[in-house]
């Protein structure tokens, strides 16, 4: 049976994120949605992380459903920069990207190795880096699931899942304040 992430819920709980990240690592790779991380929020987070001796070693902004190239590029960057925790902040696209990046950065494999129905059918070897999921929309549930949706557009396109229990976020932080304006 799959585990659930440790779930933190509450108005203003986003303020706890720097401490949560610091408990999981010292080199954070951020994956955010197009509008879920305004500059002032990003500046606050990076400043708070710096004060806890945590470096942001990479930041990916998602604007579309992630494709294999995007996921593999960010996983490779996270691995090369020695990330030890991945943080997803945004809607389902950002959270799915973060979970896939955390899994592949830890394993060193590519997403097409593991996709259902269109991939190479190789079992995910793990490990996965810890992932912290911070949803800023309601409805996808990505913060508590074991899959990351991957999309390729076009005539031979597909929408498939990369699934494994090790892709479940280590922690999910749900702050209703982040849903304002969604």
mmCIF file of C-alpha atoms in Angstrom:
data_model
loop_
_atom_site.group_PDB
_atom_site.id
_atom_site.type_symbol
_atom_site.label_atom_id
_atom_site.label_comp_id
_atom_site.label_asym_id
_atom_site.label_seq_id
_atom_site.Cartn_x
_atom_site.Cartn_y
_atom_site.Cartn_z
ATOM 1 C CA UNK A 1 0.000 0.000 0.000
ATOM 2 C CA UNK A 2 1.292 3.450 -0.941
ATOM 3 C CA UNK A 3 2.054 5.940 1.777
ATOM 4 C CA UNK A 4 0.576 9.414 2.012
ATOM 5 C CA UNK A 5 2.718 12.519 2.265
ATOM 6 C CA UNK A 6 2.917 14.345 5.542
ATOM 7 C CA UNK A 7 0.156 16.924 5.048
ATOM 8 C CA UNK A 8 0.240 20.392 6.554
ATOM 9 C CA UNK A 9 -2.925 22.440 6.147
ATOM 10 C CA UNK A 10 -3.754 25.914 7.328
ATOM 11 C CA UNK A 11 -4.121 29.556 6.477
ATOM 12 C CA UNK A 12 -0.656 31.087 6.451
ATOM 13 C CA UNK A 13 1.112 27.716 6.518
ATOM 14 C CA UNK A 14 3.222 28.765 3.492
ATOM 15 C CA UNK A 15 5.396 30.533 6.085
ATOM 16 C CA UNK A 16 6.505 27.059 7.271
ATOM 17 C CA UNK A 17 7.879 26.081 3.849
ATOM 18 C CA UNK A 18 11.502 27.197 4.429
ATOM 19 C CA UNK A 19 11.749 25.053 7.575
ATOM 20 C CA UNK A 20 10.161 22.078 5.798
ATOM 21 C CA UNK A 21 12.628 22.373 2.908
ATOM 22 C CA UNK A 22 15.589 22.723 5.295
ATOM 23 C CA UNK A 23 14.604 19.471 7.029
ATOM 24 C CA UNK A 24 14.890 17.630 3.713
ATOM 25 C CA UNK A 25 18.041 19.089 2.212
ATOM 26 C CA UNK A 26 20.511 21.898 1.619
ATOM 27 C CA UNK A 27 20.240 22.151 -2.183
ATOM 28 C CA UNK A 28 16.704 22.845 -3.398
ATOM 29 C CA UNK A 29 15.462 22.661 -6.979
ATOM 30 C CA UNK A 30 12.243 24.675 -7.417
ATOM 31 C CA UNK A 31 9.512 23.934 -9.934
ATOM 32 C CA UNK A 32 6.777 26.553 -10.066
ATOM 33 C CA UNK A 33 3.798 27.406 -12.171
ATOM 34 C CA UNK A 34 3.746 30.351 -14.532
ATOM 35 C CA UNK A 35 1.942 32.626 -12.063
ATOM 36 C CA UNK A 36 2.104 30.709 -8.779
ATOM 37 C CA UNK A 37 5.396 32.245 -7.678
ATOM 38 C CA UNK A 38 5.326 36.038 -8.034
ATOM 39 C CA UNK A 39 8.721 37.732 -7.754
ATOM 40 C CA UNK A 40 8.075 38.994 -4.210
ATOM 41 C CA UNK A 41 7.116 35.496 -2.981
ATOM 42 C CA UNK A 42 10.188 33.991 -4.683
ATOM 43 C CA UNK A 43 12.441 36.662 -3.136
ATOM 44 C CA UNK A 44 10.970 35.960 0.301
ATOM 45 C CA UNK A 45 11.431 32.191 -0.081
ATOM 46 C CA UNK A 46 15.002 32.368 -1.375
ATOM 47 C CA UNK A 47 15.938 34.826 1.399
ATOM 48 C CA UNK A 48 14.423 32.583 4.072
ATOM 49 C CA UNK A 49 16.183 29.544 2.609
ATOM 50 C CA UNK A 50 19.499 31.390 2.510
ATOM 51 C CA UNK A 51 19.097 32.245 6.214
ATOM 52 C CA UNK A 52 18.710 28.487 6.845
ATOM 53 C CA UNK A 53 21.803 27.706 4.731
ATOM 54 C CA UNK A 54 19.756 26.181 1.920
ATOM 55 C CA UNK A 55 20.748 27.084 -1.644
ATOM 56 C CA UNK A 56 18.280 27.228 -4.521
ATOM 57 C CA UNK A 57 20.282 25.371 -7.179
ATOM 58 C CA UNK A 58 17.702 25.646 -9.960
ATOM 59 C CA UNK A 59 14.278 27.030 -10.792
ATOM 60 C CA UNK A 60 11.973 25.779 -13.534
ATOM 61 C CA UNK A 61 8.786 27.651 -14.426
ATOM 62 C CA UNK A 62 6.116 25.519 -16.076
ATOM 63 C CA UNK A 63 3.565 26.967 -18.454
ATOM 64 C CA UNK A 64 2.320 23.855 -20.208
ATOM 65 C CA UNK A 65 1.824 20.196 -19.422
ATOM 66 C CA UNK A 66 5.331 18.782 -19.175
ATOM 67 C CA UNK A 67 6.779 16.749 -22.017
ATOM 68 C CA UNK A 68 9.569 14.178 -21.778
ATOM 69 C CA UNK A 69 12.274 16.603 -22.940
ATOM 70 C CA UNK A 70 11.320 19.201 -20.336
ATOM 71 C CA UNK A 71 11.224 16.682 -17.512
ATOM 72 C CA UNK A 72 14.499 15.015 -18.515
ATOM 73 C CA UNK A 73 16.245 18.398 -18.922
ATOM 74 C CA UNK A 74 15.244 19.533 -15.434
ATOM 75 C CA UNK A 75 16.024 16.154 -13.849
ATOM 76 C CA UNK A 76 19.470 16.276 -15.420
ATOM 77 C CA UNK A 77 20.006 19.838 -14.173
ATOM 78 C CA UNK A 78 18.866 18.910 -10.659
ATOM 79 C CA UNK A 79 21.238 15.928 -10.643
ATOM 80 C CA UNK A 80 24.177 17.953 -12.030
ATOM 81 C CA UNK A 81 23.611 20.702 -9.451
ATOM 82 C CA UNK A 82 23.423 18.112 -6.672
ATOM 83 C CA UNK A 83 19.894 18.942 -5.605
ATOM 84 C CA UNK A 84 18.811 16.920 -2.606
ATOM 85 C CA UNK A 85 15.203 18.137 -2.431
ATOM 86 C CA UNK A 86 12.697 19.209 -5.110
ATOM 87 C CA UNK A 87 9.924 21.680 -4.328
ATOM 88 C CA UNK A 88 6.830 21.995 -6.523
ATOM 89 C CA UNK A 89 4.693 25.109 -6.104
ATOM 90 C CA UNK A 90 1.712 25.587 -8.390
ATOM 91 C CA UNK A 91 -1.049 23.645 -10.068
ATOM 92 C CA UNK A 92 -1.003 20.055 -11.261
ATOM 93 C CA UNK A 93 1.481 20.768 -14.050
ATOM 94 C CA UNK A 94 4.096 22.156 -11.677
ATOM 95 C CA UNK A 95 3.537 19.435 -9.084
ATOM 96 C CA UNK A 96 3.675 16.625 -11.661
ATOM 97 C CA UNK A 97 6.866 18.104 -13.105
ATOM 98 C CA UNK A 98 8.415 18.365 -9.644
ATOM 99 C CA UNK A 99 7.549 14.764 -8.753
ATOM 100 C CA UNK A 100 8.982 13.443 -12.024
ATOM 101 C CA UNK A 101 12.128 15.575 -11.648
ATOM 102 C CA UNK A 102 12.609 14.309 -8.084
ATOM 103 C CA UNK A 103 12.276 10.706 -9.229
ATOM 104 C CA UNK A 104 14.511 10.945 -12.262
ATOM 105 C CA UNK A 105 17.172 13.130 -10.625
ATOM 106 C CA UNK A 106 17.552 10.435 -7.995
ATOM 107 C CA UNK A 107 17.506 7.490 -10.387
ATOM 108 C CA UNK A 108 19.462 8.880 -13.338
ATOM 109 C CA UNK A 109 16.967 7.417 -15.834
ATOM 110 C CA UNK A 110 14.721 9.177 -18.367
ATOM 111 C CA UNK A 111 10.963 9.516 -18.228
ATOM 112 C CA UNK A 112 10.440 7.547 -21.479
ATOM 113 C CA UNK A 113 12.037 4.580 -19.725
ATOM 114 C CA UNK A 114 9.032 4.363 -17.406
ATOM 115 C CA UNK A 115 5.910 5.806 -19.093
ATOM 116 C CA UNK A 116 2.845 3.576 -19.251
ATOM 117 C CA UNK A 117 1.962 2.345 -22.719
ATOM 118 C CA UNK A 118 4.443 4.442 -24.704
ATOM 119 C CA UNK A 119 7.670 4.103 -22.760
ATOM 120 C CA UNK A 120 10.310 1.410 -22.719
ATOM 121 C CA UNK A 121 8.506 -0.506 -19.981
ATOM 122 C CA UNK A 122 11.440 -0.451 -17.589
ATOM 123 C CA UNK A 123 10.517 -0.628 -13.914
ATOM 124 C CA UNK A 124 11.447 2.555 -12.076
ATOM 125 C CA UNK A 125 14.569 1.678 -10.056
ATOM 126 C CA UNK A 126 14.441 4.625 -7.654
ATOM 127 C CA UNK A 127 15.477 6.225 -5.515
ATOM 128 C CA UNK A 128 13.582 9.473 -5.661
ATOM 129 C CA UNK A 129 14.708 12.710 -4.063
ATOM 130 C CA UNK A 130 12.268 14.018 -1.470
ATOM 131 C CA UNK A 131 9.626 16.210 -3.069
ATOM 132 C CA UNK A 132 7.614 18.879 -1.281
ATOM 133 C CA UNK A 133 4.316 19.706 -2.997
ATOM 134 C CA UNK A 134 2.613 23.068 -2.493
ATOM 135 C CA UNK A 135 -0.610 23.306 -4.527
ATOM 136 C CA UNK A 136 -1.885 26.741 -5.522
ATOM 137 C CA UNK A 137 -4.987 25.452 -7.289
ATOM 138 C CA UNK A 138 -7.684 23.018 -6.256
ATOM 139 C CA UNK A 139 -8.760 19.870 -8.000
ATOM 140 C CA UNK A 140 -5.824 17.896 -9.372
ATOM 141 C CA UNK A 141 -4.818 16.177 -6.140
ATOM 142 C CA UNK A 142 -1.292 15.831 -7.504
ATOM 143 C CA UNK A 143 0.144 16.626 -4.092
ATOM 144 C CA UNK A 144 -1.006 13.210 -2.814
ATOM 145 C CA UNK A 145 -0.785 10.933 -5.854
ATOM 146 C CA UNK A 146 1.898 8.568 -7.122
ATOM 147 C CA UNK A 147 1.808 9.664 -10.728
ATOM 148 C CA UNK A 148 3.120 12.467 -12.903
ATOM 149 C CA UNK A 149 1.282 13.183 -16.153
ATOM 150 C CA UNK A 150 3.492 13.614 -19.226
ATOM 151 C CA UNK A 151 2.164 15.038 -22.500
ATOM 152 C CA UNK A 152 3.406 15.118 -26.075
ATOM 153 C CA UNK A 153 1.328 17.219 -28.471
ATOM 154 C CA UNK A 154 0.786 16.568 -32.152
ATOM 155 C CA UNK A 155 -0.401 13.816 -34.468
ATOM 156 C CA UNK A 156 1.562 11.101 -32.670
ATOM 157 C CA UNK A 157 1.132 12.730 -29.281
ATOM 158 C CA UNK A 158 0.036 11.176 -26.018
ATOM 159 C CA UNK A 159 -0.884 11.906 -22.434
ATOM 160 C CA UNK A 160 0.441 9.193 -20.120
ATOM 161 C CA UNK A 161 1.515 8.706 -16.541
ATOM 162 C CA UNK A 162 4.842 8.000 -14.933
ATOM 163 C CA UNK A 163 3.718 6.081 -11.832
ATOM 164 C CA UNK A 164 5.516 4.787 -8.801
ATOM 165 C CA UNK A 165 4.902 4.948 -5.059
ATOM 166 C CA UNK A 166 8.268 6.678 -4.668
ATOM 167 C CA UNK A 167 6.900 9.677 -6.592
ATOM 168 C CA UNK A 168 4.489 10.516 -3.779
ATOM 169 C CA UNK A 169 5.568 13.793 -2.207
ATOM 170 C CA UNK A 170 7.325 13.532 1.142
ATOM 171 C CA UNK A 171 5.267 16.478 2.369
ATOM 172 C CA UNK A 172 2.314 18.467 1.074
ATOM 173 C CA UNK A 173 1.751 21.993 2.324
ATOM 174 C CA UNK A 174 -1.756 23.272 1.653
ATOM 175 C CA UNK A 175 -2.343 26.944 2.405
ATOM 176 C CA UNK A 176 -5.791 28.261 1.386
ATOM 177 C CA UNK A 177 -4.265 31.756 1.050
ATOM 178 C CA UNK A 178 -2.386 30.499 -2.026
ATOM 179 C CA UNK A 179 -5.715 29.860 -3.780
ATOM 180 C CA UNK A 180 -6.694 33.545 -3.752
ATOM 181 C CA UNK A 181 -7.340 34.588 -7.323
ATOM 182 C CA UNK A 182 -7.212 31.038 -8.694
#
